[in-house]
Amino acid sequence: MLTVDFTRFPLAAGDRVLDLGCGAGRHAFECYRRGARVVALDRNGEEIREVARWFAAMKEAGEAPDGATATAMEGDALNLPFPDESFDVVIISEVMEHIHDDKGVLAEMVRVLRPGGRIAVTVPRYGPEKVCWALSDAYHEVEGGHIRIYKADELLGRIREAGLKPYGSHHAHALHAPYWWLKCAMGVDNDRALPVRAYHKLLVWDIMKKPFATKAAEQLLNPVIGKSFVAYATKPRQVAAGVE
């Protein structure tokens, strides 16, 4: 299940891609399939080891084209172990709401992104996330949990302050918002509640089968209750008269 829309965020074979806070690796895997040279970085060593295993399995299965590379590594988003301008593309998906120093993270992303490079940032959307917080303290009052809720204009302002130029945004995963409302209402750790189990089965079926009906429904509902807000931006190239 991808949050970044690669029709709005073009990726070329050979692009150097950093998936920052990669988690289970969903965006890193897609970039690898598209022929990129991918680095998937996360602070969670267990997840990184699993991502590395999947990269190896993808290579063995021939899922990545010739020239594509993939590396999984542990690292700190506030102190990235890469030289300046190392990447053509940086993706940070559902991460910034966890980090106190979000400006510091953006500054590091800008540092390692080449001029003219592209960045995709996704966070939980303000409205659906407020409902989750209202329904359950346990949803956000946990170690490593969500510490803030972004309004779209606030996130775009942070991106501009970091020196990037936003060029597009959208909402995603409308069908997942009710699932999380149910989880919060029934208990975030209560996966046995019948409504939660039933809705989870629906989501798995939708991901696996990709039926037209649910795809159309989600497209209609995304502007209203899309669970994630997605923003795209570029790093300006420096020119003689200033910044492009």
PDB file of N, CA and C in Angstrom, residues 3-11 34 118-120 167-172 219 222-223 230-234:
ATOM      1  N   THR A   3       1.661   5.289  -0.183  1.00  0.00           N
ATOM      2  CA  THR A   3       1.076   6.595   0.120  1.00  0.00           C
ATOM      3  C   THR A   3       1.539   7.625  -0.900  1.00  0.00           C
ATOM      4  N   VAL A   4       2.792   7.542  -1.315  1.00  0.00           N
ATOM      5  CA  VAL A   4       3.318   8.414  -2.363  1.00  0.00           C
ATOM      6  C   VAL A   4       2.746   7.964  -3.710  1.00  0.00           C
ATOM      7  N   ASP A   5       2.287   8.917  -4.493  1.00  0.00           N
ATOM      8  CA  ASP A   5       1.741   8.656  -5.827  1.00  0.00           C
ATOM      9  C   ASP A   5       2.846   8.920  -6.852  1.00  0.00           C
ATOM     10  N   PHE A   6       3.379   7.857  -7.450  1.00  0.00           N
ATOM     11  CA  PHE A   6       4.515   8.015  -8.349  1.00  0.00           C
ATOM     12  C   PHE A   6       4.129   8.585  -9.706  1.00  0.00           C
ATOM     13  N   THR A   7       2.846   8.768  -9.975  1.00  0.00           N
ATOM     14  CA  THR A   7       2.455   9.517 -11.174  1.00  0.00           C
ATOM     15  C   THR A   7       2.646  11.011 -10.946  1.00  0.00           C
ATOM     16  N   ARG A   8       2.635  11.436  -9.686  1.00  0.00           N
ATOM     17  CA  ARG A   8       2.866  12.847  -9.334  1.00  0.00           C
ATOM     18  C   ARG A   8       4.305  13.085  -8.896  1.00  0.00           C
ATOM     19  N   PHE A   9       5.006  12.005  -8.636  1.00  0.00           N
ATOM     20  CA  PHE A   9       6.362  12.071  -8.091  1.00  0.00           C
ATOM     21  C   PHE A   9       7.248  11.177  -8.953  1.00  0.00           C
ATOM     22  N   PRO A  10       7.611  11.660 -10.141  1.00  0.00           N
ATOM     23  CA  PRO A  10       8.294  10.801 -11.115  1.00  0.00           C
ATOM     24  C   PRO A  10       9.646  10.303 -10.613  1.00  0.00           C
ATOM     25  N   LEU A  11       9.911   9.038 -10.937  1.00  0.00           N
ATOM     26  CA  LEU A  11      11.158   8.400 -10.533  1.00  0.00           C
ATOM     27  C   LEU A  11      11.792   7.771 -11.761  1.00  0.00           C
ATOM     28  N   ARG A  34      11.408   0.016  -9.638  1.00  0.00           N
ATOM     29  CA  ARG A  34      11.445   1.001 -10.721  1.00  0.00           C
ATOM     30  C   ARG A  34      12.864   1.294 -11.195  1.00  0.00           C
ATOM     31  N   ARG A 118      13.953  15.970  -5.683  1.00  0.00           N
ATOM     32  CA  ARG A 118      12.556  15.979  -5.277  1.00  0.00           C
ATOM     33  C   ARG A 118      12.394  15.301  -3.928  1.00  0.00           C
ATOM     34  N   ILE A 119      11.405  15.772  -3.193  1.00  0.00           N
ATOM     35  CA  ILE A 119      11.124  15.217  -1.874  1.00  0.00           C
ATOM     36  C   ILE A 119       9.627  14.966  -1.747  1.00  0.00           C
ATOM     37  N   ALA A 120       9.265  13.867  -1.094  1.00  0.00           N
ATOM     38  CA  ALA A 120       7.869  13.554  -0.787  1.00  0.00           C
ATOM     39  C   ALA A 120       7.740  13.385   0.722  1.00  0.00           C
ATOM     40  N   TYR A 167       5.244  21.680  -4.871  1.00  0.00           N
ATOM     41  CA  TYR A 167       4.628  21.766  -6.197  1.00  0.00           C
ATOM     42  C   TYR A 167       3.349  20.954  -6.297  1.00  0.00           C
ATOM     43  N   GLY A 168       2.942  20.298  -5.236  1.00  0.00           N
ATOM     44  CA  GLY A 168       1.704  19.541  -5.305  1.00  0.00           C
ATOM     45  C   GLY A 168       1.402  18.855  -3.995  1.00  0.00           C
ATOM     46  N   SER A 169       0.135  18.493  -3.798  1.00  0.00           N
ATOM     47  CA  SER A 169      -0.268  17.767  -2.594  1.00  0.00           C
ATOM     48  C   SER A 169      -1.581  17.051  -2.861  1.00  0.00           C
ATOM     49  N   HIS A 170      -1.895  16.077  -2.029  1.00  0.00           N
ATOM     50  CA  HIS A 170      -3.162  15.361  -2.120  1.00  0.00           C
ATOM     51  C   HIS A 170      -3.369  14.581  -0.839  1.00  0.00           C
ATOM     52  N   HIS A 171      -4.528  13.934  -0.734  1.00  0.00           N
ATOM     53  CA  HIS A 171      -4.837  13.081   0.413  1.00  0.00           C
ATOM     54  C   HIS A 171      -4.947  11.633  -0.056  1.00  0.00           C
ATOM     55  N   ALA A 172      -4.689  10.710   0.866  1.00  0.00           N
ATOM     56  CA  ALA A 172      -4.669   9.290   0.510  1.00  0.00           C
ATOM     57  C   ALA A 172      -5.275   8.447   1.627  1.00  0.00           C
ATOM     58  N   GLN A 219     -11.095   7.230  -4.160  1.00  0.00           N
ATOM     59  CA  GLN A 219     -10.788   8.469  -4.879  1.00  0.00           C
ATOM     60  C   GLN A 219     -11.813   9.558  -4.559  1.00  0.00           C
ATOM     61  N   ASN A 222     -11.173  10.478  -0.636  1.00  0.00           N
ATOM     62  CA  ASN A 222      -9.870  11.001  -0.211  1.00  0.00           C
ATOM     63  C   ASN A 222      -9.895  12.488   0.133  1.00  0.00           C
ATOM     64  N   PRO A 223     -10.534  13.348  -0.684  1.00  0.00           N
ATOM     65  CA  PRO A 223     -10.548  14.766  -0.322  1.00  0.00           C
ATOM     66  C   PRO A 223     -11.297  15.056   0.978  1.00  0.00           C
ATOM     67  N   VAL A 230      -0.232  14.236   1.725  1.00  0.00           N
ATOM     68  CA  VAL A 230       1.012  14.005   0.990  1.00  0.00           C
ATOM     69  C   VAL A 230       1.425  15.301   0.300  1.00  0.00           C
ATOM     70  N   ALA A 231       2.667  15.708   0.491  1.00  0.00           N
ATOM     71  CA  ALA A 231       3.187  16.929  -0.136  1.00  0.00           C
ATOM     72  C   ALA A 231       4.450  16.605  -0.924  1.00  0.00           C
ATOM     73  N   TYR A 232       4.582  17.257  -2.079  1.00  0.00           N
ATOM     74  CA  TYR A 232       5.745  17.072  -2.949  1.00  0.00           C
ATOM     75  C   TYR A 232       6.440  18.419  -3.129  1.00  0.00           C
ATOM     76  N   ALA A 233       7.779  18.392  -3.153  1.00  0.00           N
ATOM     77  CA  ALA A 233       8.545  19.633  -3.283  1.00  0.00           C
ATOM     78  C   ALA A 233       9.855  19.362  -3.993  1.00  0.00           C
ATOM     79  N   THR A 234      10.471  20.429  -4.477  1.00  0.00           N
ATOM     80  CA  THR A 234      11.782  20.343  -5.105  1.00  0.00           C
ATOM     81  C   THR A 234      12.767  21.241  -4.365  1.00  0.00           C
TER      82      THR A 234
END
